[in-house]
Short mmCIF file of C-alpha atoms and ligand atoms in Angstrom, two decimals:
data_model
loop_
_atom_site.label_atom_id
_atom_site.label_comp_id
_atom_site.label_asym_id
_atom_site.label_seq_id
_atom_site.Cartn_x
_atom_site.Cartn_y
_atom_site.Cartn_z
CA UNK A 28 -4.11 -52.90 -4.26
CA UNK A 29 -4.07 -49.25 -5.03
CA UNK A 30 -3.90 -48.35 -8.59
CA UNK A 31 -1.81 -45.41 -10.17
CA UNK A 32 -2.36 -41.75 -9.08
CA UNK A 33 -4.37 -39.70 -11.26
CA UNK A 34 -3.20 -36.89 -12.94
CA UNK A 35 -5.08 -34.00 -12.85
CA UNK A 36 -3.87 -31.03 -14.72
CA UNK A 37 -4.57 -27.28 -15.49
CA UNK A 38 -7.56 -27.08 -16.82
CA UNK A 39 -9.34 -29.86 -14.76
CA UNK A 40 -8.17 -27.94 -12.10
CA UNK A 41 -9.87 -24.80 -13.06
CA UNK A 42 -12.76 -26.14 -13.56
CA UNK A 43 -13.43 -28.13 -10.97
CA UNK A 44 -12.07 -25.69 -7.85
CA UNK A 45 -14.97 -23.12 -6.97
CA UNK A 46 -14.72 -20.12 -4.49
CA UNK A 47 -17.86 -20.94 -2.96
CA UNK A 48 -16.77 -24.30 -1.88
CA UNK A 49 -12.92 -23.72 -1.41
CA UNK A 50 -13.49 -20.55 1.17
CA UNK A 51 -15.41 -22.47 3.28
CA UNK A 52 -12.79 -25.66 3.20
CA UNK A 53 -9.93 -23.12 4.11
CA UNK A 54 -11.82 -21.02 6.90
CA UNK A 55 -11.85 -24.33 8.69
CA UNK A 56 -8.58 -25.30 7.65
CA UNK A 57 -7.48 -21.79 8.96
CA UNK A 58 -9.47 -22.40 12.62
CA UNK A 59 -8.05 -26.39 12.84
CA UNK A 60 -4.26 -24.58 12.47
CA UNK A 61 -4.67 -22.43 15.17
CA UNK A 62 -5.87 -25.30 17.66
CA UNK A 63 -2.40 -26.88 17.45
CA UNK A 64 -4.09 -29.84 17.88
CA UNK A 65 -1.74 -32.59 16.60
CA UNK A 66 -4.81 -34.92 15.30
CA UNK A 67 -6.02 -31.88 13.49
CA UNK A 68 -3.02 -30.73 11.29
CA UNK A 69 0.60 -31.36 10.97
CA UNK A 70 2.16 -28.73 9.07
CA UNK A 71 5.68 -28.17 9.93
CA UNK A 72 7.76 -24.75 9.07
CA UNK A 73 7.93 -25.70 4.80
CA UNK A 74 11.72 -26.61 4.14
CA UNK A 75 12.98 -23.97 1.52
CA UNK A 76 15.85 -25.16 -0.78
CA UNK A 77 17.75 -22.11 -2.15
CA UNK A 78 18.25 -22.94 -6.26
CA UNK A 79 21.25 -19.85 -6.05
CA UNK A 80 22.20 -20.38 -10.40
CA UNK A 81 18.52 -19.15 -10.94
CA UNK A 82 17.97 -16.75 -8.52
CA UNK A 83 14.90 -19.07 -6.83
CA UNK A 84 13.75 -21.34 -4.27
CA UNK A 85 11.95 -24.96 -4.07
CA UNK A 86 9.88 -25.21 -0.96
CA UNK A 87 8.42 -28.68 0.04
CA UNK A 88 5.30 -28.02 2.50
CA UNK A 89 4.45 -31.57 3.75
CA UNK A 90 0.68 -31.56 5.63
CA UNK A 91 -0.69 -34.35 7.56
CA UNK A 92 -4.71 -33.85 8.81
CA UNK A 93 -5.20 -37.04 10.64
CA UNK A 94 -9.17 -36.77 11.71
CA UNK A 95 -9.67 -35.35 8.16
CA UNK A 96 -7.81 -38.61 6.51
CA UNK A 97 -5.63 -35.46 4.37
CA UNK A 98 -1.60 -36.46 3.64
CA UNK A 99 -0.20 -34.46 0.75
CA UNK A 100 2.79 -32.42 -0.46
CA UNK A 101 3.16 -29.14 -2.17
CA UNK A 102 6.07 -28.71 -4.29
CA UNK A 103 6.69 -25.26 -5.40
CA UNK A 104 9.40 -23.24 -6.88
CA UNK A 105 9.73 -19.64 -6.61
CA UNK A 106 12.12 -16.87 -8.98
CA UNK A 107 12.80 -13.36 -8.77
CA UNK A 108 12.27 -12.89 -12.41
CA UNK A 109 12.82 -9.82 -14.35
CA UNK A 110 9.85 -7.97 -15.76
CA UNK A 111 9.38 -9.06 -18.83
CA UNK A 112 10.68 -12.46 -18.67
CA UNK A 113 7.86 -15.14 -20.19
CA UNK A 114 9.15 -17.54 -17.54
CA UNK A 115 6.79 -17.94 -14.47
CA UNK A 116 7.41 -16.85 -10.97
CA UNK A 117 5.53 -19.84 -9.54
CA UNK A 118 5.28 -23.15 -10.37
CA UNK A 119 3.91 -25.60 -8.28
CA UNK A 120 2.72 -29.31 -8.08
CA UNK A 121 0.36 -30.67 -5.28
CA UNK A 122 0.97 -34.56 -4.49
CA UNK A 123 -2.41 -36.30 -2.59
CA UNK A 124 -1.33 -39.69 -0.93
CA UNK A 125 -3.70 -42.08 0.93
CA UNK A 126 -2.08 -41.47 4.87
CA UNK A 127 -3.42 -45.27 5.13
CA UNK A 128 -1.14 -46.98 2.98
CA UNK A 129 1.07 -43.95 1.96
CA UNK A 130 0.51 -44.60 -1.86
CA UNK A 131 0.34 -41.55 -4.67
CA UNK A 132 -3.81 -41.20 -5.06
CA UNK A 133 -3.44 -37.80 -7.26
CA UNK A 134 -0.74 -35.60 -8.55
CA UNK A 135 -2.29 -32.33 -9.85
CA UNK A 136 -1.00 -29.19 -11.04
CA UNK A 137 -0.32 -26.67 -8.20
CA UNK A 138 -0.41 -23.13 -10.29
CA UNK A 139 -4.18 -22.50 -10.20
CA UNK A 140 -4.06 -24.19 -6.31
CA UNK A 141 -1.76 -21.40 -5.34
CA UNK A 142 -3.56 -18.75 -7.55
CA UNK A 143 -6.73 -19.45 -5.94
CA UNK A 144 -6.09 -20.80 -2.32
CA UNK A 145 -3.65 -17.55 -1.71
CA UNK A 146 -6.62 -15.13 -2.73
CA UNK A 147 -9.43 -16.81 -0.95
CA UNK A 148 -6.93 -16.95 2.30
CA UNK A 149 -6.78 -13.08 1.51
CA UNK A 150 -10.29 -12.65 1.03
CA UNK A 151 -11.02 -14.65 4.52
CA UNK A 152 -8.98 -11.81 6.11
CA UNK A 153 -10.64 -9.25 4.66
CA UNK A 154 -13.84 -10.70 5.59
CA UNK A 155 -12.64 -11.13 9.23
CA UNK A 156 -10.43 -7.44 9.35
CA UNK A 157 -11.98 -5.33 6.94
CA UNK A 158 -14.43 -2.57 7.43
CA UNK A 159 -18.03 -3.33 6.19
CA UNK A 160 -18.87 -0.46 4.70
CA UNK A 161 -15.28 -0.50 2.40
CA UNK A 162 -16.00 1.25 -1.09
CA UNK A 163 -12.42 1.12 -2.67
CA UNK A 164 -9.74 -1.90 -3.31
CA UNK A 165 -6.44 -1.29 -4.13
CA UNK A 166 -4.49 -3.91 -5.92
CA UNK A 167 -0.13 -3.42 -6.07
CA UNK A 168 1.14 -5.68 -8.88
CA UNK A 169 -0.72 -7.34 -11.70
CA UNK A 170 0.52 -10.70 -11.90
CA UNK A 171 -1.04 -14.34 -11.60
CA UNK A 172 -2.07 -13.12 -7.90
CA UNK A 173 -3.12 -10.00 -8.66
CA UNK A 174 -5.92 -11.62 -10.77
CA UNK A 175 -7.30 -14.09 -9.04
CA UNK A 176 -7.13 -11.48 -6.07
CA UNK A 177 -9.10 -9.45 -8.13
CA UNK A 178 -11.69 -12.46 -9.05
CA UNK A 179 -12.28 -13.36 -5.83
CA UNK A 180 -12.44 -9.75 -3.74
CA UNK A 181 -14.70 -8.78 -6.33
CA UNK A 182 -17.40 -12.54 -6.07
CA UNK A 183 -17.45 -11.57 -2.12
CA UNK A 184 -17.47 -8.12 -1.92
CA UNK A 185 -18.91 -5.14 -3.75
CA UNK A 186 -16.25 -2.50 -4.22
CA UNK A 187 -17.81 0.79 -5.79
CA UNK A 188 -14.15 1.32 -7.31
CA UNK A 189 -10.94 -0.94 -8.17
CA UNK A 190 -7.56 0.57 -8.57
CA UNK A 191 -4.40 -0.79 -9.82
CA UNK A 192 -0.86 -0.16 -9.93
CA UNK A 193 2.13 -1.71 -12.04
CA UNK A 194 5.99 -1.05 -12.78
CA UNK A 195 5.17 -1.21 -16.13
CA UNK A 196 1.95 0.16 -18.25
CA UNK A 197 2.17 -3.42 -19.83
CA UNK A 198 1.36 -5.19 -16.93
CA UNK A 199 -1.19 -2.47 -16.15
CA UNK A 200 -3.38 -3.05 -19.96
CA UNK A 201 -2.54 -6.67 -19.80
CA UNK A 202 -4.30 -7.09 -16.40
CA UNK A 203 -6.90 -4.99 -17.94
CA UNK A 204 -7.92 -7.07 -20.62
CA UNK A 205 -7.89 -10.08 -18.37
CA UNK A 206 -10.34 -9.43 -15.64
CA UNK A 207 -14.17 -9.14 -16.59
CA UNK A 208 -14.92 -5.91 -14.51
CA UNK A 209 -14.21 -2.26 -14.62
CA UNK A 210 -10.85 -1.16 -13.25
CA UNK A 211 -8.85 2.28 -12.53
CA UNK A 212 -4.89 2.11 -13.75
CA UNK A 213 -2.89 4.33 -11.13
CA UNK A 214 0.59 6.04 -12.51
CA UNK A 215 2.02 5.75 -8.88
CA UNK A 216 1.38 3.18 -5.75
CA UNK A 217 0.81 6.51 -3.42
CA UNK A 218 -2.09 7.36 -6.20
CA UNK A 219 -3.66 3.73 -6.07
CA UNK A 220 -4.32 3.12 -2.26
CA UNK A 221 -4.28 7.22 -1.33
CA UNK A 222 -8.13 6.31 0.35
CA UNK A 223 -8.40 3.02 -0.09
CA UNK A 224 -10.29 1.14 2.45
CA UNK A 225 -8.32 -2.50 1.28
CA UNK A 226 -5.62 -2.96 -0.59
CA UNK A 227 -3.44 -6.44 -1.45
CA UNK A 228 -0.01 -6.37 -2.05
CA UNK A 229 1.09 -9.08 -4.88
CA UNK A 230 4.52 -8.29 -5.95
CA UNK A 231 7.53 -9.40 -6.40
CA UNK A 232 9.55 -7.10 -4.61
CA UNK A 233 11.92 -7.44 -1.96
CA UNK A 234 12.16 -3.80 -0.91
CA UNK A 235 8.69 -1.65 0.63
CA UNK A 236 6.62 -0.87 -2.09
CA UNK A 237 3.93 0.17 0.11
CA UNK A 238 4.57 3.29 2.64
CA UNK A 239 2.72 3.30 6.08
CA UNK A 240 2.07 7.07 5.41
CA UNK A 241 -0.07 6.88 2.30
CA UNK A 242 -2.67 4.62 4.18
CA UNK A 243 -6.15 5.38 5.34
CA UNK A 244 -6.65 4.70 9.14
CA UNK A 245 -8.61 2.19 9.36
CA UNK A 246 -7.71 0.39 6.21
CA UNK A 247 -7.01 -3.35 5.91
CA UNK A 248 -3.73 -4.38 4.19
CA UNK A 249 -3.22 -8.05 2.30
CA UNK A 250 0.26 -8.38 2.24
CA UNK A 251 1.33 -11.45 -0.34
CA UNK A 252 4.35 -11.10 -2.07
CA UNK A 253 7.35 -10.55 0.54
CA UNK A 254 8.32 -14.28 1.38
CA UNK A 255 11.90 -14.33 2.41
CA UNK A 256 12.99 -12.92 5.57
CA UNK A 257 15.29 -10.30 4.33
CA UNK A 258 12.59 -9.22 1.58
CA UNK A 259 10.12 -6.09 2.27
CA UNK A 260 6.66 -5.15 0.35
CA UNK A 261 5.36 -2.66 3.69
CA UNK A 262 7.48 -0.40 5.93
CA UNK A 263 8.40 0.21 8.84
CA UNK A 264 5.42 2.81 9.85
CA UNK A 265 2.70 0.69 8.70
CA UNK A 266 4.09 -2.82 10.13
CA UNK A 267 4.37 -0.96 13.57
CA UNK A 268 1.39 1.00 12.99
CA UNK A 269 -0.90 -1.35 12.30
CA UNK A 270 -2.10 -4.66 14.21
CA UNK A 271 -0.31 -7.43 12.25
CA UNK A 272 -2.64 -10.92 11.92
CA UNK A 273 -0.66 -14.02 10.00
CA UNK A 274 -1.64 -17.48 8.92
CA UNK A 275 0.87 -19.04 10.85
CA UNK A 276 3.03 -17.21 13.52
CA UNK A 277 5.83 -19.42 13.16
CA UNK A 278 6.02 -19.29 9.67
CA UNK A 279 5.76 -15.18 9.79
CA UNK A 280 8.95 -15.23 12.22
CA UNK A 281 10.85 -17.17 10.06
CA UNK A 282 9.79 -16.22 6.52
CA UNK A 283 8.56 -12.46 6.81
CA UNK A 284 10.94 -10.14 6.28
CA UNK A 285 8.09 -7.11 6.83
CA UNK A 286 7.63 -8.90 10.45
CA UNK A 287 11.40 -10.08 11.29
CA UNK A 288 13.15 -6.74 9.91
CA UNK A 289 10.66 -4.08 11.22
CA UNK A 290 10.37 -5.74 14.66
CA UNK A 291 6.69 -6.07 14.40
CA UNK A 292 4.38 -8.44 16.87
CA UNK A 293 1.85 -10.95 15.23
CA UNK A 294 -1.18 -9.93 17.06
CA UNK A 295 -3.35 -13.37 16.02
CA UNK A 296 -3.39 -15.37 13.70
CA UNK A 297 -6.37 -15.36 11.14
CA UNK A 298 -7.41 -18.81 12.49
CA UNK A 299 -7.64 -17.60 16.18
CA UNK A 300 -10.12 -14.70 14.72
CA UNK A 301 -11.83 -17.63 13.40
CA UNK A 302 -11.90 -19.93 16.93
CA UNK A 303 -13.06 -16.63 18.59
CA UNK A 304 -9.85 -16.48 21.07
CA UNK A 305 -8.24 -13.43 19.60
CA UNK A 306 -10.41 -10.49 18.30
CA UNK A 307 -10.55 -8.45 15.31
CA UNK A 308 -9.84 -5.08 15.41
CA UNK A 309 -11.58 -3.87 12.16
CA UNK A 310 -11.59 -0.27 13.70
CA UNK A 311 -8.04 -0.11 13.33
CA UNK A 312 -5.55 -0.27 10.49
CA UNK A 313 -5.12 -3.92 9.99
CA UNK A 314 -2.09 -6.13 8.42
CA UNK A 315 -2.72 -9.78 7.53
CA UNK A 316 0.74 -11.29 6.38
CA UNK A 317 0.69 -14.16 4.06
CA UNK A 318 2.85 -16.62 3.84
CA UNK A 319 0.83 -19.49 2.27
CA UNK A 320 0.37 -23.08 4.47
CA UNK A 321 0.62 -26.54 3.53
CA UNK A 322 -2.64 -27.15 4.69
CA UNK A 323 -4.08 -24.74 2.62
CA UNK A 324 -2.74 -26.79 -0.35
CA UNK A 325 -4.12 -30.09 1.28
CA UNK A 326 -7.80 -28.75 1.86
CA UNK A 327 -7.45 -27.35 -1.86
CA UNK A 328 -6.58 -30.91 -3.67
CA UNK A 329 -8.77 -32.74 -1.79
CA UNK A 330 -11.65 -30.63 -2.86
CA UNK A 331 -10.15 -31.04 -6.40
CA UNK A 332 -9.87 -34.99 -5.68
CA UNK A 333 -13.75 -35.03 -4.52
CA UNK A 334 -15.07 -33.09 -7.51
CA UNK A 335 -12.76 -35.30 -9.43
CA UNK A 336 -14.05 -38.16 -8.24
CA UNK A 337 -17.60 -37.31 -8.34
CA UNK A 338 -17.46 -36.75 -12.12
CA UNK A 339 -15.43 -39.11 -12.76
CA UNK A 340 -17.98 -41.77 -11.10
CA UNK A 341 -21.39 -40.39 -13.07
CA UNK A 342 -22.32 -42.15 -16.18
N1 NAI B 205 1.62 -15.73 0.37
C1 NAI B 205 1.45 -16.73 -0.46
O1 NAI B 205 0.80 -17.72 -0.14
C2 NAI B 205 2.02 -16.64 -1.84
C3 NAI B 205 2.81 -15.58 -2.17
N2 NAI B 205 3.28 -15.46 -3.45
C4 NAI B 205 4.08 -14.28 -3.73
O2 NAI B 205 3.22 -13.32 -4.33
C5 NAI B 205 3.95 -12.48 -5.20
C6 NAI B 205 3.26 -12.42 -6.56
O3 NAI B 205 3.26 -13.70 -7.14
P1 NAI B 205 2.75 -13.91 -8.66
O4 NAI B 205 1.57 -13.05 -8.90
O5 NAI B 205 2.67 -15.37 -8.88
O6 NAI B 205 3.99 -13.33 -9.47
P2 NAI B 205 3.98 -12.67 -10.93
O7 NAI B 205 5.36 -12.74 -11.42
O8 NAI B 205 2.89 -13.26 -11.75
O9 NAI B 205 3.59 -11.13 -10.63
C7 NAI B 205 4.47 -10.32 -9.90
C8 NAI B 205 4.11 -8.83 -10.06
O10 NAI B 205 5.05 -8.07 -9.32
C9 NAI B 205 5.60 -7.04 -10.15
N3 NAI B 205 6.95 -6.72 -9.70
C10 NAI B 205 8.07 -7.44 -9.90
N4 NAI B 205 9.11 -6.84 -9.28
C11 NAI B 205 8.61 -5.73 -8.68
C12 NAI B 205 9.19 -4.68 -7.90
N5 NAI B 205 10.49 -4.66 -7.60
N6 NAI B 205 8.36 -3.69 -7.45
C13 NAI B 205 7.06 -3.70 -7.76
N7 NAI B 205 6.46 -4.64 -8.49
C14 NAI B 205 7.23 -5.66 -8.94
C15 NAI B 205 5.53 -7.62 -11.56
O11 NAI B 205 5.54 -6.56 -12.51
C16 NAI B 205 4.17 -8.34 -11.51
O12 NAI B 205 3.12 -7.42 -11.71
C17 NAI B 205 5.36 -13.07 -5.26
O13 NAI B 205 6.17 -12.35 -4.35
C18 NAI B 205 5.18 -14.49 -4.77
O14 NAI B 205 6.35 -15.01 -4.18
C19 NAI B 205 2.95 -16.35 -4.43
C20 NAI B 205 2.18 -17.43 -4.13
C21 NAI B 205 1.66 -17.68 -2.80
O1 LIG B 206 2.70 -20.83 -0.24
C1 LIG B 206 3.12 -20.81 -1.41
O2 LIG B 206 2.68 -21.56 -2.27
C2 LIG B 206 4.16 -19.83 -1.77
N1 LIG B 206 4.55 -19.02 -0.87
C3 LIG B 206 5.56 -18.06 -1.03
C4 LIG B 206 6.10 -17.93 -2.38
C5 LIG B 206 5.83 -18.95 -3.36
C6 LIG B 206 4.67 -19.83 -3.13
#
């Protein structure tokens, strides 16, 4: 008889989940999605449940990986949000079940899962699109992605220069005093990624905040924010400009408003780059649209779940 889940909150969370383990998890995660292999993953388009009084959305993103004995459940909720506003964009809860008997093992908080598992994903496609010899990372917003963007572009690469833009110079000190490592405030977006050989696009904008003329040839674009299909972060130039990688295709067809509204074909997917049957065209300006997966969620708190359990089990 199973007994009740564990709860495993915030700070366990942080503490336990690692970059060095967690890229690793996902790349494979990322390379299983692309096989469409039905014993691998399960991860259908994520239901999204429009909350219209608050301006948000709850998206359930069920994930079944049979071979890997993974069943869980995000639960997230999404908001517009004013700048300003204390309130948080995200919030999210990850449920872990046993796919044997379909019993609750863990529910853990989902904030620092999304934080973390969005940025490596984004990392992954730098590492896979970006040009080795990049000096400068630009970084558009300076929220809860924008950090642990910055954490982890910064453990895997070495930039010679971050820049960073905000709406506000708020959100420009504030992101400041939170990251560990040297960092160049930009007055306008144009000023931040004029040059830059990467730059990641966190906000929470639904109109293009990033123009396709401003960009370096040759650059490599992490497009984040952006997740309904009538909401923009990139324009037109650059989405037809560019080639354009995803994490899933379907979900970018449904989802991406920068893919739907500009017309745009998904070259690959970052998981076929992975299985070697699509290449990567690191020459050219690159695009990887995020979405965020289910399975990246699953991979995530089941590495929480084994670190869990392996400190949980010494004396
Ligand atoms: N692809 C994925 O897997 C995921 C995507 N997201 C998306 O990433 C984006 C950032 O999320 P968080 O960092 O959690 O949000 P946040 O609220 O912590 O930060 C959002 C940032 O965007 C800025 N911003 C808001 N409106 C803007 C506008 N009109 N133009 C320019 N900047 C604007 C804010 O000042 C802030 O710096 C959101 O769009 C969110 O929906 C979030 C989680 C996962
Ligand atoms: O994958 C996720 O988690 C999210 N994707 C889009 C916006 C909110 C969270």
């Amino acid at each position: 008889m199973a007994g009740p889940p564990v709860v495993i909150w915030k700070q366990e969370v942080e503490r336990l989940l690692r970059y060095r383990e967690l890229v690793p998890r996902l790349e494979e995660a990322l390379g299983k999605c692309s096989r469409r292999d039905r014993a691998e993953v399960i991860q259908p388009v994520r239901t999204s449940l429009p909350l219209q009084k608050h301006d948000g959305f709850l998206l359930l993103m069920p994930t079944y990986m049979e071979k890997d004995k993974v069943l869980s459940t995000k639960l997230v909720c999404f908001y517009k949000r004013e700048d300003g506003s204390t309130l948080p964009a995200v919030q999210a809860t990850v449920v872990l079940l046993d796919p044997e008997y379909g019993n609750v093992k863990a529910v853990m908080d989902g904030e620092v899962i999304t934080g973390m598992r969005t940025a490596a994903v984004s990392a992954i496609s730098a590492k896979l699109l970006m040009r080795p010899e990049a000096e400068v990372l630009a970084i558009l917003g300076t929220g809860k992605q924008a950090l642990s963007h910055y954490d982890v572009f910064t453990e895997m690469f070495l930039f010679k220069e971050v820049r960073v833009w905000s709406r506000t110079r708020q959100g420009a000190e504030r992101f400041c005093r939170s990251v560990s490592g040297p960092v160049t405030v930009c007055a306008s977006v144009e000023e931040a990624v004029r040059g830059a050989d990467a730059i990641v696009t966190v906000t929470r904008s639904t109109e293009p905040v990033l123009f396709g003329q401003w960009v370096k040839p040759g650059a490599h674009v992490a497009a984040v924010g952006a997740c309904r299909p009538d909401w923009r972060e990139l324009d037109d130039v650059l989405m037809k400009e560019a080639v354009v990688y995803a994490d899933s295709r379907e979900g970018a067809m449904t989802e991406s408003g920068d893919i739907i509204l500009s017309g745009a074909e998904v070259f690959a997917e970052l998981g076929d780059v992975i299985n070697g049957t699509k290449p990567s065209h690191r020459e050219k300006t690159t695009v990887f649209k995020s979405l965020g997966m289910g399975v990246e969620d699953a991979v995530s708190a089941e590495l929480v779940f084994d670190q869990w359990k392996a400190k949980a089990s010494k004396p």
